[in-house]
Coordinates of C-alpha atoms (C1' of nucleotides) in Angstrom, one line a residue:
Chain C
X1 CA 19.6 58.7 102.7
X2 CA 18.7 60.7 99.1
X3 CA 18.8 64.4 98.6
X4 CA 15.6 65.6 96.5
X5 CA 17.6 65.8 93.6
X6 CA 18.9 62.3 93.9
X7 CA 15.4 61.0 94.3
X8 CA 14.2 63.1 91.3
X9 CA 16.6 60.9 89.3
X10 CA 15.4 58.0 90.7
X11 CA 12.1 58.2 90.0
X12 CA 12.1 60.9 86.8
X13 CA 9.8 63.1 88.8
X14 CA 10.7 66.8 89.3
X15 CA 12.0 68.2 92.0
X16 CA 8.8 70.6 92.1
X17 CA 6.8 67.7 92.7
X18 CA 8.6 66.1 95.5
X19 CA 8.1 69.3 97.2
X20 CA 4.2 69.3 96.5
X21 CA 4.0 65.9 97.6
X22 CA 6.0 66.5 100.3
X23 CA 3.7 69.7 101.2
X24 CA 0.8 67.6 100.5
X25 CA 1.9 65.9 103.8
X26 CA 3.1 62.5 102.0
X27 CA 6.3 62.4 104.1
X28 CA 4.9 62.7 107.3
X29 CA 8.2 61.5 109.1
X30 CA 10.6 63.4 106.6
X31 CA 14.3 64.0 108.0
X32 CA 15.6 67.5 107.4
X33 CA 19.0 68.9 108.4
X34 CA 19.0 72.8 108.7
X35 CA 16.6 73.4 105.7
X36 CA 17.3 70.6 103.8
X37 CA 15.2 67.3 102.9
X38 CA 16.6 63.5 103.6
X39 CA 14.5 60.6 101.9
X40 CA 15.0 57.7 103.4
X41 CA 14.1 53.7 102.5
X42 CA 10.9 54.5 103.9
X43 CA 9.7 58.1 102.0
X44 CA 11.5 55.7 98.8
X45 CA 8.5 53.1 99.5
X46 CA 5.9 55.8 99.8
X47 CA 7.2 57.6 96.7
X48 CA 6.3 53.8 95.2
X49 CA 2.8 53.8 97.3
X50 CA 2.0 57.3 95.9
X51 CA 2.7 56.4 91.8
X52 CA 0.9 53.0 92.2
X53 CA -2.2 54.8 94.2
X54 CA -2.3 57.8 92.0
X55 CA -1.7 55.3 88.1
X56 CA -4.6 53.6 89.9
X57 CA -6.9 56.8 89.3
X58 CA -6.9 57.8 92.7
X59 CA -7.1 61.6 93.7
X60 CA -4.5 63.5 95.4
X61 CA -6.8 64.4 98.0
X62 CA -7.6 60.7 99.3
X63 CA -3.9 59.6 99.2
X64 CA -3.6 62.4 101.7
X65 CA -6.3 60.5 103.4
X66 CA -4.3 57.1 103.6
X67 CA -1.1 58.4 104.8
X68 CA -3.5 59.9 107.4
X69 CA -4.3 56.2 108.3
X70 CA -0.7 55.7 108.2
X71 CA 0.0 57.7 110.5
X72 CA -2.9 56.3 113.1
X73 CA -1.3 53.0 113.6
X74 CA -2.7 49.1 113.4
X75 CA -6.2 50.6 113.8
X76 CA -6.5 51.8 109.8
X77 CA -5.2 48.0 109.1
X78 CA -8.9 47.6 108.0
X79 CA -9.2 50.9 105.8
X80 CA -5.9 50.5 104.1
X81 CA -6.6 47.0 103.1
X82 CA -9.9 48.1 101.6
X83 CA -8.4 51.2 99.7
X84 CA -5.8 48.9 98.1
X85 CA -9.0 46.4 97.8
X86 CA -11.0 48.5 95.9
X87 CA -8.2 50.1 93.3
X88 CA -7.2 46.7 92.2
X89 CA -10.6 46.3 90.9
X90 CA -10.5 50.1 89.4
X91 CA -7.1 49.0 87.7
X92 CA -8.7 45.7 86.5
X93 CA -11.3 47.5 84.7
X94 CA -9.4 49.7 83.4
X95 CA -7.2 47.3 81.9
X96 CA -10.5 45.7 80.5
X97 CA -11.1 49.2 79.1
X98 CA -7.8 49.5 77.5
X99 CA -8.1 46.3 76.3
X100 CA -11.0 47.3 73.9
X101 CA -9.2 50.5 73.3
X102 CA -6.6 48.1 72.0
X103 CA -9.2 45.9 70.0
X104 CA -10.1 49.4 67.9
X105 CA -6.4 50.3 67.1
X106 CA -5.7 47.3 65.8
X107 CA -9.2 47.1 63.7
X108 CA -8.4 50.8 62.1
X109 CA -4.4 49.7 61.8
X110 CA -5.6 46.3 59.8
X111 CA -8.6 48.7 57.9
X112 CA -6.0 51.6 56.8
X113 CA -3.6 48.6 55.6
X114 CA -6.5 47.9 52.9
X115 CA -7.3 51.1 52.3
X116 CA -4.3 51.9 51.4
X117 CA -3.8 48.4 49.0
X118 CA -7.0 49.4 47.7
X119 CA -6.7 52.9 47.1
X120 CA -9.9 53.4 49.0
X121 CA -12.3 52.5 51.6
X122 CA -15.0 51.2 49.4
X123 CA -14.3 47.3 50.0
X124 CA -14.1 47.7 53.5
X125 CA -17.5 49.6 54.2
X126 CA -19.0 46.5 51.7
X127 CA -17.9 44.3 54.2
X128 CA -19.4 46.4 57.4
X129 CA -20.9 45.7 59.9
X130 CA -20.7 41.8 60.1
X131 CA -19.0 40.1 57.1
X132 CA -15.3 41.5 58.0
X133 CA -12.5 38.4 57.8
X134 CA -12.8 36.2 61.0
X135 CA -10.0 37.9 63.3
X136 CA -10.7 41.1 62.1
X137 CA -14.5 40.7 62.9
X138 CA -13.6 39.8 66.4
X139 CA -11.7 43.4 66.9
X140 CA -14.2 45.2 65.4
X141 CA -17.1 43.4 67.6
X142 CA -14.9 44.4 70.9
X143 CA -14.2 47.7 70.2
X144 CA -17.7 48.2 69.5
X145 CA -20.1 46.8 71.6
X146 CA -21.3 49.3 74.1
Chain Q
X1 CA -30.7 59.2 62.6
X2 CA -30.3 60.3 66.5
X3 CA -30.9 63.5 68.3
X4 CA -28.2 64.9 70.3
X5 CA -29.7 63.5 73.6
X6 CA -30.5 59.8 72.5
X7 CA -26.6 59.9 71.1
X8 CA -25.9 61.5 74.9
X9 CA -28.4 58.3 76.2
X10 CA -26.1 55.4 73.7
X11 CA -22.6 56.6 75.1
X12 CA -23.2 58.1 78.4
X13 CA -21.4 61.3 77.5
X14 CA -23.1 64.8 78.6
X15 CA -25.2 66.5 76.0
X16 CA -22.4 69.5 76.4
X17 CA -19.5 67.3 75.8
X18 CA -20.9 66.6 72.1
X19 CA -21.8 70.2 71.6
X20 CA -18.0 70.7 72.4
X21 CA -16.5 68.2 69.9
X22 CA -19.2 69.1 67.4
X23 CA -17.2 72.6 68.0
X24 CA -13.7 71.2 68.0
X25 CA -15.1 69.8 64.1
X26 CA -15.2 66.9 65.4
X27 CA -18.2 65.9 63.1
X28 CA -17.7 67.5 60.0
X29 CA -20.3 66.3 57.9
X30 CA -23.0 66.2 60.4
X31 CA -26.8 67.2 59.1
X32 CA -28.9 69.9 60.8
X33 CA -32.5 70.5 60.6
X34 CA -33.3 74.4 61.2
X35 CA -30.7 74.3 63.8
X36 CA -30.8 71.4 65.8
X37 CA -28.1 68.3 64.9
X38 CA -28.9 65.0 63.4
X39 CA -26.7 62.1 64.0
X40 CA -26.2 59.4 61.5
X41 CA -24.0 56.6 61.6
X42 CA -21.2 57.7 60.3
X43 CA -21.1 60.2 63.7
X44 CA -21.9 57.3 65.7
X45 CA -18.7 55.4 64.4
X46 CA -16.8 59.4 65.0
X47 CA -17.6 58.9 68.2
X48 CA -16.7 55.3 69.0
X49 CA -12.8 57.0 67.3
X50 CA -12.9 59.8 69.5
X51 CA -13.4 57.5 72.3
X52 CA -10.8 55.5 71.4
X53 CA -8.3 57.8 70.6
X54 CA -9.1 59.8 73.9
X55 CA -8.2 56.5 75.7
X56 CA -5.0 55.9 74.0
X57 CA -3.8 59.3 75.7
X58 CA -4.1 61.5 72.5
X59 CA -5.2 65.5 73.1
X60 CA -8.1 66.8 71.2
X61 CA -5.9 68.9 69.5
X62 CA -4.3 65.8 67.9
X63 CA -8.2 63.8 67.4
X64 CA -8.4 66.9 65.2
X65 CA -5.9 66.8 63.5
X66 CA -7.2 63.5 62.4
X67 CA -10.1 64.5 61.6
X68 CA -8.6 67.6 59.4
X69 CA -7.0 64.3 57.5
X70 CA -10.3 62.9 57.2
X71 CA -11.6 65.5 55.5
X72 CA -8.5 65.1 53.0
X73 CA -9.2 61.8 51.4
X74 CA -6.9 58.8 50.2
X75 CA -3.6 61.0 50.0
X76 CA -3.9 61.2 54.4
X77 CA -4.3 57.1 54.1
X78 CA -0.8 56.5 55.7
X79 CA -0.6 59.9 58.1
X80 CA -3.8 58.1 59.8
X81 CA -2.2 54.7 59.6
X82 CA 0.7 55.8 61.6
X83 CA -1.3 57.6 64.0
X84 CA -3.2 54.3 65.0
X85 CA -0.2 52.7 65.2
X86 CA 1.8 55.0 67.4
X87 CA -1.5 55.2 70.0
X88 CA -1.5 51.1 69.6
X89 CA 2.4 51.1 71.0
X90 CA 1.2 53.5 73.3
X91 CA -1.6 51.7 74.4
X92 CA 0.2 48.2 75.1
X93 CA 2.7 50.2 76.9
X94 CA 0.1 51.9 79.2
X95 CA -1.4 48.2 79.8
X96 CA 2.0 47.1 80.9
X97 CA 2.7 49.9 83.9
X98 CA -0.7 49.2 84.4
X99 CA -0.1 45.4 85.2
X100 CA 3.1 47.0 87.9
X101 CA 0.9 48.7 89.2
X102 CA -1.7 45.7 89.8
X103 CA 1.5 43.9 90.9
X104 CA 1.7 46.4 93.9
X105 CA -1.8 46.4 94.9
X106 CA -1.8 43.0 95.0
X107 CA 1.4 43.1 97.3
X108 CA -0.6 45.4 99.5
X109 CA -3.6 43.7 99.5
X110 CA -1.3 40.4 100.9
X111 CA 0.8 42.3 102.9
X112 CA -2.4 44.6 104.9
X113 CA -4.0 40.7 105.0
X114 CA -0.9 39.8 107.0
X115 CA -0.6 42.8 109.5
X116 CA -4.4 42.8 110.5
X117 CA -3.4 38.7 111.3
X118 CA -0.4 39.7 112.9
X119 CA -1.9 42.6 114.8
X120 CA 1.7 44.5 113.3
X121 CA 3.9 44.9 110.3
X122 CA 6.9 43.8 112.3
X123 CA 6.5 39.9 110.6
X124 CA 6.8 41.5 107.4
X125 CA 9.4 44.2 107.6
X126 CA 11.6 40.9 108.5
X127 CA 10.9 39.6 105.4
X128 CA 11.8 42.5 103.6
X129 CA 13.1 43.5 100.4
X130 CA 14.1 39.6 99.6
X131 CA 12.4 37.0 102.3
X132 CA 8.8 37.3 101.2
X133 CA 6.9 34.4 100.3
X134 CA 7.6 33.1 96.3
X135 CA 4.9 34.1 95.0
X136 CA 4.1 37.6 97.0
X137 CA 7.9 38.3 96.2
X138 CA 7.8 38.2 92.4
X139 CA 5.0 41.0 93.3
X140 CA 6.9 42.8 95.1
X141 CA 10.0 42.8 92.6
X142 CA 7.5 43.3 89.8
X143 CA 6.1 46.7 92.1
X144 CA 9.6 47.9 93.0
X145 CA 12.2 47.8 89.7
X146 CA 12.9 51.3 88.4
Chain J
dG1 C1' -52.6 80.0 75.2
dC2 C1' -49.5 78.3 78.2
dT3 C1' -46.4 75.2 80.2
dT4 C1' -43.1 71.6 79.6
dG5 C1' -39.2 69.4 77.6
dA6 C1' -35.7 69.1 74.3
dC7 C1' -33.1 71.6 71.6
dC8 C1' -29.8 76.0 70.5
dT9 C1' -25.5 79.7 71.2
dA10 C1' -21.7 82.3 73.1
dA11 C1' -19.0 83.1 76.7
dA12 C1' -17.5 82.6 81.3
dG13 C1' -16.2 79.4 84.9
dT14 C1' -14.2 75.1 86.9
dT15 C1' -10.7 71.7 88.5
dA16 C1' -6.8 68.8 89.5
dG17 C1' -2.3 68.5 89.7
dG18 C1' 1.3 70.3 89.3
dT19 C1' 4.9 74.3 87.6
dT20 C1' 7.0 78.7 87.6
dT21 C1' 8.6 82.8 89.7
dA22 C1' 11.1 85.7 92.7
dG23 C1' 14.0 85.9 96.1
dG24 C1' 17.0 83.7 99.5
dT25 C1' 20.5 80.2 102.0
dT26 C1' 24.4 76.9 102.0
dG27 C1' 28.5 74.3 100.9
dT28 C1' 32.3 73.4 98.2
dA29 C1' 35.7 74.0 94.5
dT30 C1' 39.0 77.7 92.4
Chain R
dA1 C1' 36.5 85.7 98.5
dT2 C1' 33.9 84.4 94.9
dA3 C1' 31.4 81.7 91.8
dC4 C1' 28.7 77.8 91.1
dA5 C1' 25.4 74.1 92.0
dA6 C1' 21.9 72.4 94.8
dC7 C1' 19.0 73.3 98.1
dC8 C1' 14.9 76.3 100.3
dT9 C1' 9.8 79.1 100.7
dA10 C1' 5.5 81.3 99.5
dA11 C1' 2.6 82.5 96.2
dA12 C1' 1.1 83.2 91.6
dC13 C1' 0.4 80.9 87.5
dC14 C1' -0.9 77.3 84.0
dT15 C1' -3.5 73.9 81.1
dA16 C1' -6.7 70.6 79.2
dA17 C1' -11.1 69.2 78.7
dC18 C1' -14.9 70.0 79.8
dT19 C1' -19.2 72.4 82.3
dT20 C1' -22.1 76.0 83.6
dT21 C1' -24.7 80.1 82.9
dA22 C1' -27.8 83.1 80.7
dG23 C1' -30.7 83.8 77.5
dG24 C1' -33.4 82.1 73.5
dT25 C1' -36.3 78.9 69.9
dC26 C1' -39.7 75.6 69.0
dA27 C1' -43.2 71.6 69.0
dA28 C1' -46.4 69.0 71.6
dG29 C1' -49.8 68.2 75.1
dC30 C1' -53.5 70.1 78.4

DNA sequence: GCTTGACCTAAAGTTAGGTTTAGGTTGTAT
DNA sequence: ATACAACCTAAACCTAACTTTAGGTCAAGC
């Protein structure tokens, strides 16, 4: 058992948003003694469910929605399974995105390099669109292409 | 040379969501005609930067300040430099929590597989935090370290 | 000559996801 | 018994990055 401050710590999330989630109705079977709020091993795995859901792009609003199915037993096996279904896609495209993101930093790291050896950007726009060295080309294809 | 709404048509971005960054400076050498904007390639490749600095978790504020040392010449050469280098760290950083939290929806995805099976999580929670199946395991310790 | 579509500006409005404020309780160390 | 830290609530506030609104210009086609 964690005090909110404790599981603040753990997780380098404020206490203010503990509460929210909390309010949010995230801990649906949250101990409290007198006032206070107890996390336990399971509001410690759904403080893990609610970063992994939310990094995954989803809204606040449709967590709430799956720890609704929580709550409603085997039933929501089905719905669950497709929610976590359909943000591992999401989160593979989005590594795919950053992945191309990626491509461009290093293509402007590499093309700042020879600006500054060269004192100027002149050789490398001679060498735009297409006759870039090999590797380099390959960057500037992927961060390109639309 | 493109208008603002075949430049809107190339990227997919909203007609007012250029205006904006035109008015952020965004596109400080940027032609106009009476008063409507032209968009040559050199805007093209601003936007493919904004784009990518945008998705490397950089404020506007800061693509602005980049552009500010644009605007500067040769003597900014290494501020920019840096600055694509520190969004590149940040980048492969990002792609790495991103692959935890793949990790985790991938646990998920095995675990909801197994309860609609079992009819009930109660096979699993025997298995848990250190009985789980190789494979779904390394997930699982992948998902969970602090 | 009028309607349609694509462009323009300035300024107000929106939204998600918290965060801060103001005021209050509780438990333990001095 | 008093001071300090850690907890609590409700409600107001904040911020970034757009987006919408209201009102206007201009060229082309019918």
């Amino acid at each position: 058992m964690y005090t909110i401050g404790q599981v603040s710590d753990m997780f380098n999330l404020p206490i203010s948003t503990l509460r929210y989630y909390d309010k949010e109705g995230f801990f649906p079977n949250m101990e409290r003694k007198g006032n206070i709020r107890y996390f336990s091993d399971s509001e410690i795995e759904a403080i893990h469910v609610i970063e992994c859901l939310k990094k995954s792009g989803l809204e606040i609003k449709d967590i709430k929605q799956f720890f609704k199915w929580v709550t409603e037993g085997p039933s929501s096996y089905p719905d669950r399974k497709q929610l976590f279904e359909t943000r591992k896609e999401a989160v593979i495209a989005e590594i795919k995105h950053l992945e191309k993101t990626l491509a461009m930093l290093e293509f402007k790291c590499w093309y700042y390099d020879k600006a500054i050896a060269d004192g100027n950007e002149d050789g490398i726009n001679a060498m735009l669109p297409d006759k870039l060295p090999k590797d380099i080309q390959k960057l500037y294809n992927k961060a390109h292409k639309l």
